[in-house]
Short mmCIF file of C-alpha atoms in Angstrom, two decimals:
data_model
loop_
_atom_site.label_atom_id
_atom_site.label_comp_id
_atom_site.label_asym_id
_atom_site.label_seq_id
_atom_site.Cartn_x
_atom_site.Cartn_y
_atom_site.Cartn_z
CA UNK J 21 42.79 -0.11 212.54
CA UNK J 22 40.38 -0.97 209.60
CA UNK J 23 38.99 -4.61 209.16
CA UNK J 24 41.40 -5.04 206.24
CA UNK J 25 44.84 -3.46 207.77
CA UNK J 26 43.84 -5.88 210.39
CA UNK J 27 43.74 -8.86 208.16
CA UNK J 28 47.03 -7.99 206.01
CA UNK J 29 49.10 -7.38 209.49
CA UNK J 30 47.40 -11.17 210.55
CA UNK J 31 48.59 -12.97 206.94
CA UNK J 32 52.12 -11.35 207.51
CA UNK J 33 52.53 -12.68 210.95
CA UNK J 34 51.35 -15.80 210.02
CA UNK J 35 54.10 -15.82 207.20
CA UNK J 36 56.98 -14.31 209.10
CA UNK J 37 56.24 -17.48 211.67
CA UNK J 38 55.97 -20.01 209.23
CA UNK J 39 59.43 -18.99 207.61
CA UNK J 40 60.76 -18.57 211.13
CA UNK J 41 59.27 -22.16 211.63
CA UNK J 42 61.12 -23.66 208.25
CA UNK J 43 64.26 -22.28 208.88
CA UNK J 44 64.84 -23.90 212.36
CA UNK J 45 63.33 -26.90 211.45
CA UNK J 46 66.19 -29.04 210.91
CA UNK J 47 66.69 -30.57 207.06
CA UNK J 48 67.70 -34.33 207.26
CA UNK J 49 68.65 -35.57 203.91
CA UNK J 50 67.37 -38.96 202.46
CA UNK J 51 69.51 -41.66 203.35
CA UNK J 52 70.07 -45.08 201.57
CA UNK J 53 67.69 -47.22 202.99
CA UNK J 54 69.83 -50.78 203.18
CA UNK J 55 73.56 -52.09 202.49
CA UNK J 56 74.56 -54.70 200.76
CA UNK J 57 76.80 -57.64 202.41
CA UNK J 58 80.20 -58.79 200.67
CA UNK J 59 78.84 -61.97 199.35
CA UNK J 60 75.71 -62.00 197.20
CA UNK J 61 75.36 -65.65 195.69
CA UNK J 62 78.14 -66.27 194.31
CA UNK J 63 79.34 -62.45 193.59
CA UNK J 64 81.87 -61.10 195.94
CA UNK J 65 82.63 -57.37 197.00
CA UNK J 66 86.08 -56.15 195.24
CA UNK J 67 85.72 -52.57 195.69
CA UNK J 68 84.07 -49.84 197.26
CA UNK J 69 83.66 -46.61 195.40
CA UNK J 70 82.50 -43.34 195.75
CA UNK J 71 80.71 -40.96 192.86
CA UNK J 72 82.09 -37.92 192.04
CA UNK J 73 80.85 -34.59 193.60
CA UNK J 74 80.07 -33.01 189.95
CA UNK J 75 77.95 -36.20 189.90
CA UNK J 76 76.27 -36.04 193.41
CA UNK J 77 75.79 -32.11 193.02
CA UNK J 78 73.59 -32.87 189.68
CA UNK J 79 71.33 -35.47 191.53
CA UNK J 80 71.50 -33.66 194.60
CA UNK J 81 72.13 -36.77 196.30
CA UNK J 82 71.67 -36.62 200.19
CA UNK J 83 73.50 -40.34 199.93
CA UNK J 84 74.91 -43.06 197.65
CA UNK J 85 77.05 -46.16 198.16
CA UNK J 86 78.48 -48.11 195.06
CA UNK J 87 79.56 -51.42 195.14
CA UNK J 88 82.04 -53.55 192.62
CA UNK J 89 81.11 -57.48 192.57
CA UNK J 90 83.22 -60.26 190.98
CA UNK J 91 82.06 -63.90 190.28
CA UNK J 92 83.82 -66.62 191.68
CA UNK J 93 84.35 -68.97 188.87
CA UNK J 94 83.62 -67.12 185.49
CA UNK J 95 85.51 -63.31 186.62
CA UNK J 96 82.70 -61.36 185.35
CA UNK J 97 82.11 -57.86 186.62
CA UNK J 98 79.25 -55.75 188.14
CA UNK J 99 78.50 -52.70 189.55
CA UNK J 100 76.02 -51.69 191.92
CA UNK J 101 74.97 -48.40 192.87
CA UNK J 102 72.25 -46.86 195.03
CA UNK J 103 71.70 -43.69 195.28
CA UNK J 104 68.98 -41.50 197.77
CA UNK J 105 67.68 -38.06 197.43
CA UNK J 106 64.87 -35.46 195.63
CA UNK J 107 62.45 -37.28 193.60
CA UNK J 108 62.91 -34.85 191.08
CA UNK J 109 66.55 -34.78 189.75
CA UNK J 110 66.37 -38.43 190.41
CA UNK J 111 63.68 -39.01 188.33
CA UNK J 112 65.02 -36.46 185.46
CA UNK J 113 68.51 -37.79 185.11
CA UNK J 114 68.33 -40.78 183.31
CA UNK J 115 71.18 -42.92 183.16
CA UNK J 116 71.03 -43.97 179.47
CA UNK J 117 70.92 -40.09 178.55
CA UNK J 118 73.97 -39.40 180.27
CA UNK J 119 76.13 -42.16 179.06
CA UNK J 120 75.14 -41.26 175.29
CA UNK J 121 76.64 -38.19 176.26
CA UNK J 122 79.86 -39.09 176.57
CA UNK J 123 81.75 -42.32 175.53
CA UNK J 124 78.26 -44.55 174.05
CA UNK J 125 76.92 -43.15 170.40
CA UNK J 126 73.69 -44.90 170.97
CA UNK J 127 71.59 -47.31 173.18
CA UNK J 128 69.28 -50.07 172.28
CA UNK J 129 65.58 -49.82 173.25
CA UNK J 130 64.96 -50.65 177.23
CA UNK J 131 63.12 -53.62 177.81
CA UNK J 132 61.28 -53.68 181.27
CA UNK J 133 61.80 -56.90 183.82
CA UNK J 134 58.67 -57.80 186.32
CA UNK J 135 60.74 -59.80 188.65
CA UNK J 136 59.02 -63.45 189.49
CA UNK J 137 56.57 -63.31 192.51
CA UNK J 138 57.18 -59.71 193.08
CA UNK J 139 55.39 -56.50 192.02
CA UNK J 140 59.22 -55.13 191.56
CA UNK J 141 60.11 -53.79 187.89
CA UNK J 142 63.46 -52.88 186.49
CA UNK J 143 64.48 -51.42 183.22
CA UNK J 144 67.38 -52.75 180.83
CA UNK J 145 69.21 -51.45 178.35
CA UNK J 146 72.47 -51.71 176.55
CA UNK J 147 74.54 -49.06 175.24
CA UNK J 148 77.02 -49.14 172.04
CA UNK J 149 80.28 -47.33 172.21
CA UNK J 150 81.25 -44.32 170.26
CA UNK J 151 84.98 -46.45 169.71
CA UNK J 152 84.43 -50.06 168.62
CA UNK J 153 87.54 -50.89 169.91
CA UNK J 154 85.65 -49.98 173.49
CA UNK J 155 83.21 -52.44 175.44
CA UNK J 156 79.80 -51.84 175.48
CA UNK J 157 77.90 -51.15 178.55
CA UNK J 158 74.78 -53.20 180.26
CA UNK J 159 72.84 -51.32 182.78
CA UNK J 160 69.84 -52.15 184.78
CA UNK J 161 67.85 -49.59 186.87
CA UNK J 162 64.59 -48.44 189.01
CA UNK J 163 63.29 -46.27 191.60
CA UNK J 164 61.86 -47.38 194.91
CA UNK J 165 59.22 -44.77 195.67
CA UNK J 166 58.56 -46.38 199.60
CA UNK J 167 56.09 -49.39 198.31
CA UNK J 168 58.08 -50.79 195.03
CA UNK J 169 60.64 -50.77 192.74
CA UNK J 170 59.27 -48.99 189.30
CA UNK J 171 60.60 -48.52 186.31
CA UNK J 172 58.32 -45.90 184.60
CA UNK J 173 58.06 -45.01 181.03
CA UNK J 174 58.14 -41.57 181.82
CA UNK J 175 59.06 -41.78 185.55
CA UNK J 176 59.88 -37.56 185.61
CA UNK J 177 56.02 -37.32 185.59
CA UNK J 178 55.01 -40.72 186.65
CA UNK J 179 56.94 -40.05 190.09
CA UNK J 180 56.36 -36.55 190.69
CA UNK J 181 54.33 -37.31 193.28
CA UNK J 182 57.41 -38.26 195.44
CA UNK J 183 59.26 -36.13 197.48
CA UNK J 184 62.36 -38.22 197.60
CA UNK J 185 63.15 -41.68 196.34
CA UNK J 186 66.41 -44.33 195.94
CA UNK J 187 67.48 -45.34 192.74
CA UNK J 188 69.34 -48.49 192.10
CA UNK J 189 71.44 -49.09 189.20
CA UNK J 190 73.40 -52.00 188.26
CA UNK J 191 75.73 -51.95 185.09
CA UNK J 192 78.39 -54.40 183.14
CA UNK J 193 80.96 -53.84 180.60
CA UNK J 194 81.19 -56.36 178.20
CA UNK J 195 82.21 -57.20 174.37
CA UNK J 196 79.53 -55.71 171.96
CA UNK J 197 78.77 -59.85 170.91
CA UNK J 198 77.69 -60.87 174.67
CA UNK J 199 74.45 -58.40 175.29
CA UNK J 200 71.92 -61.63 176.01
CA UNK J 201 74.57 -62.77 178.34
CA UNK J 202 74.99 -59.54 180.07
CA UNK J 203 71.34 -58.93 180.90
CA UNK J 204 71.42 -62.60 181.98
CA UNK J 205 73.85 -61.97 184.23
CA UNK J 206 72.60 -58.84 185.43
CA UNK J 207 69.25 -59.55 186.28
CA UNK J 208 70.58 -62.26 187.88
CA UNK J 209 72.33 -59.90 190.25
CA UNK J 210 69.41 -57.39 190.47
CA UNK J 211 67.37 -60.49 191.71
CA UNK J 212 69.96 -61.22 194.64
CA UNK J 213 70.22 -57.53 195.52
CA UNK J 214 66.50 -56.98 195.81
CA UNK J 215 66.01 -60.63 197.56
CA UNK J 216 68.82 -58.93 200.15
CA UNK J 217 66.78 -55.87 201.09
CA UNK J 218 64.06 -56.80 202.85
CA UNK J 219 62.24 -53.29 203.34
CA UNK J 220 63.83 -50.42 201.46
CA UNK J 221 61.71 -47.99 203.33
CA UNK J 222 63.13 -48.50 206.77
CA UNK J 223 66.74 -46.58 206.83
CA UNK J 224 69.03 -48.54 209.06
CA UNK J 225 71.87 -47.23 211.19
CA UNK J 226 74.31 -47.74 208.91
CA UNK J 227 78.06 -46.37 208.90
CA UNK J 228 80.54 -48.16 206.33
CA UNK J 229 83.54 -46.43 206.57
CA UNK J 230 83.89 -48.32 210.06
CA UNK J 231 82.78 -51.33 209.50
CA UNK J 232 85.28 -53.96 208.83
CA UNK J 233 86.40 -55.02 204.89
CA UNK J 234 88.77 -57.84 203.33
CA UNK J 235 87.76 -55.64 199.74
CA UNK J 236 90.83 -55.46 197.81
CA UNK J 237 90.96 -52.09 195.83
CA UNK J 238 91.12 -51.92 192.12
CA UNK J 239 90.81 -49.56 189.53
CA UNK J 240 87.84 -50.17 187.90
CA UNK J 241 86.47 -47.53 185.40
CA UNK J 242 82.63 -47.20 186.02
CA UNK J 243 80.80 -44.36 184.12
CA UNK J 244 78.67 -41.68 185.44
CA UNK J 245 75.67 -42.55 187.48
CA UNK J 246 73.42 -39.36 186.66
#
């Protein structure tokens, strides 16, 4: 056998035993790194929900929760949703985009939060329906690459470098007139939620559907998450 048959057969052995290597090497999906409790402040838990699969399949989300919160005294309404999985469909898929796709003609331009004594950032933006006869739609999001949550610019490049990462969303519906509430009273919420997680990048044992609830289900529309 010549020197160079010799180091061809080597390379392909090498290969066949690193695919043989990958494909019992067991894949474990990302997993959301923390739950929320039923009372944050002065926001209780009304509903749990899940996403739909067309949604999950598009993010290719290895796990998600979504939570529906109600105030005590003045009703309002928020929803919370975390979702794990590839940095890169999470990082494409940006919420704002996929709302104007469907029921919001256009969306106002984000402005980015640095929450107080934190290194945490979120983005906000509110979104105008195509019917004015529709509420309009305040959402609030960021990625937690393992150290922080960031709210990029362009976060499909500016996150690349991460092989998965949880994105957390919180949104409100409310009349087109009430936007400077609505981001009042979401990053109000987005301050409680991230105050609640302690470390992101420790997954806890977590398991939902058995764990006890007093929620009381209701139909409440919430729009794609993608």
């Amino acid at each position: 056998m010549t020197r160079t048959k010799a180091a061809v057969l080597g390379c392909s052995l090498a290969l066949v035993s690193c695919l043989a290597t990958s494909a019992t090497r067991p894949h474990v999906p990302p997993r959301c790194a923390f739950e929320l409790a039923e009372t944050l402040g002065r926001w209780e838990l009304i509903e749990r929900c899940e996403l739909q699969p067309s949604e999950l399949d598009i993010l290719q989300a290895g796990d998600h929760w979504r939570r529906v919160y109600q105030h005590r005294q003045t009703k309002q309404v928020v929803v919370v949703t975390l979702i794990a999985g590839p940095g890169g469909p999470l990082a494409s898929h940006l919420p704002e985009t996929c709302y104007a796709r469907t029921e919001f003609r256009a969306h106002s331009e984000p402005v980015v939060w640095n929450l107080s004594d934190q290194a945490d950032q979120f983005r906000c933006q509110t979104l105008q329906p195509r019917n004015v006869d529709q509420p309009a739609l305040t959402i609030a999001y960021a990625w937690h690459d393992g150290s922080r949550w960031r709210a990029p610019h362009h976060p499909r490049f500016q996150l690349a470098g991460h092989q998965t990462l949880q994105r957390l969303l919180v949104s409100m519906r409310h009349p087109g007139g009430m936007t400077a509430e609505a981001q009042q009273v979401i990053r109000q919420v987005v301050g409680l939620t991230v105050d609640a997680t302690e470390s992101v990048d420790t997954v806890p044992e977590r398991s939902v559907d058995s764990s006890p609830t007093r929620v009381t289900q209701r139909s409440i529309p919430a729009p794609p998450s993608h």
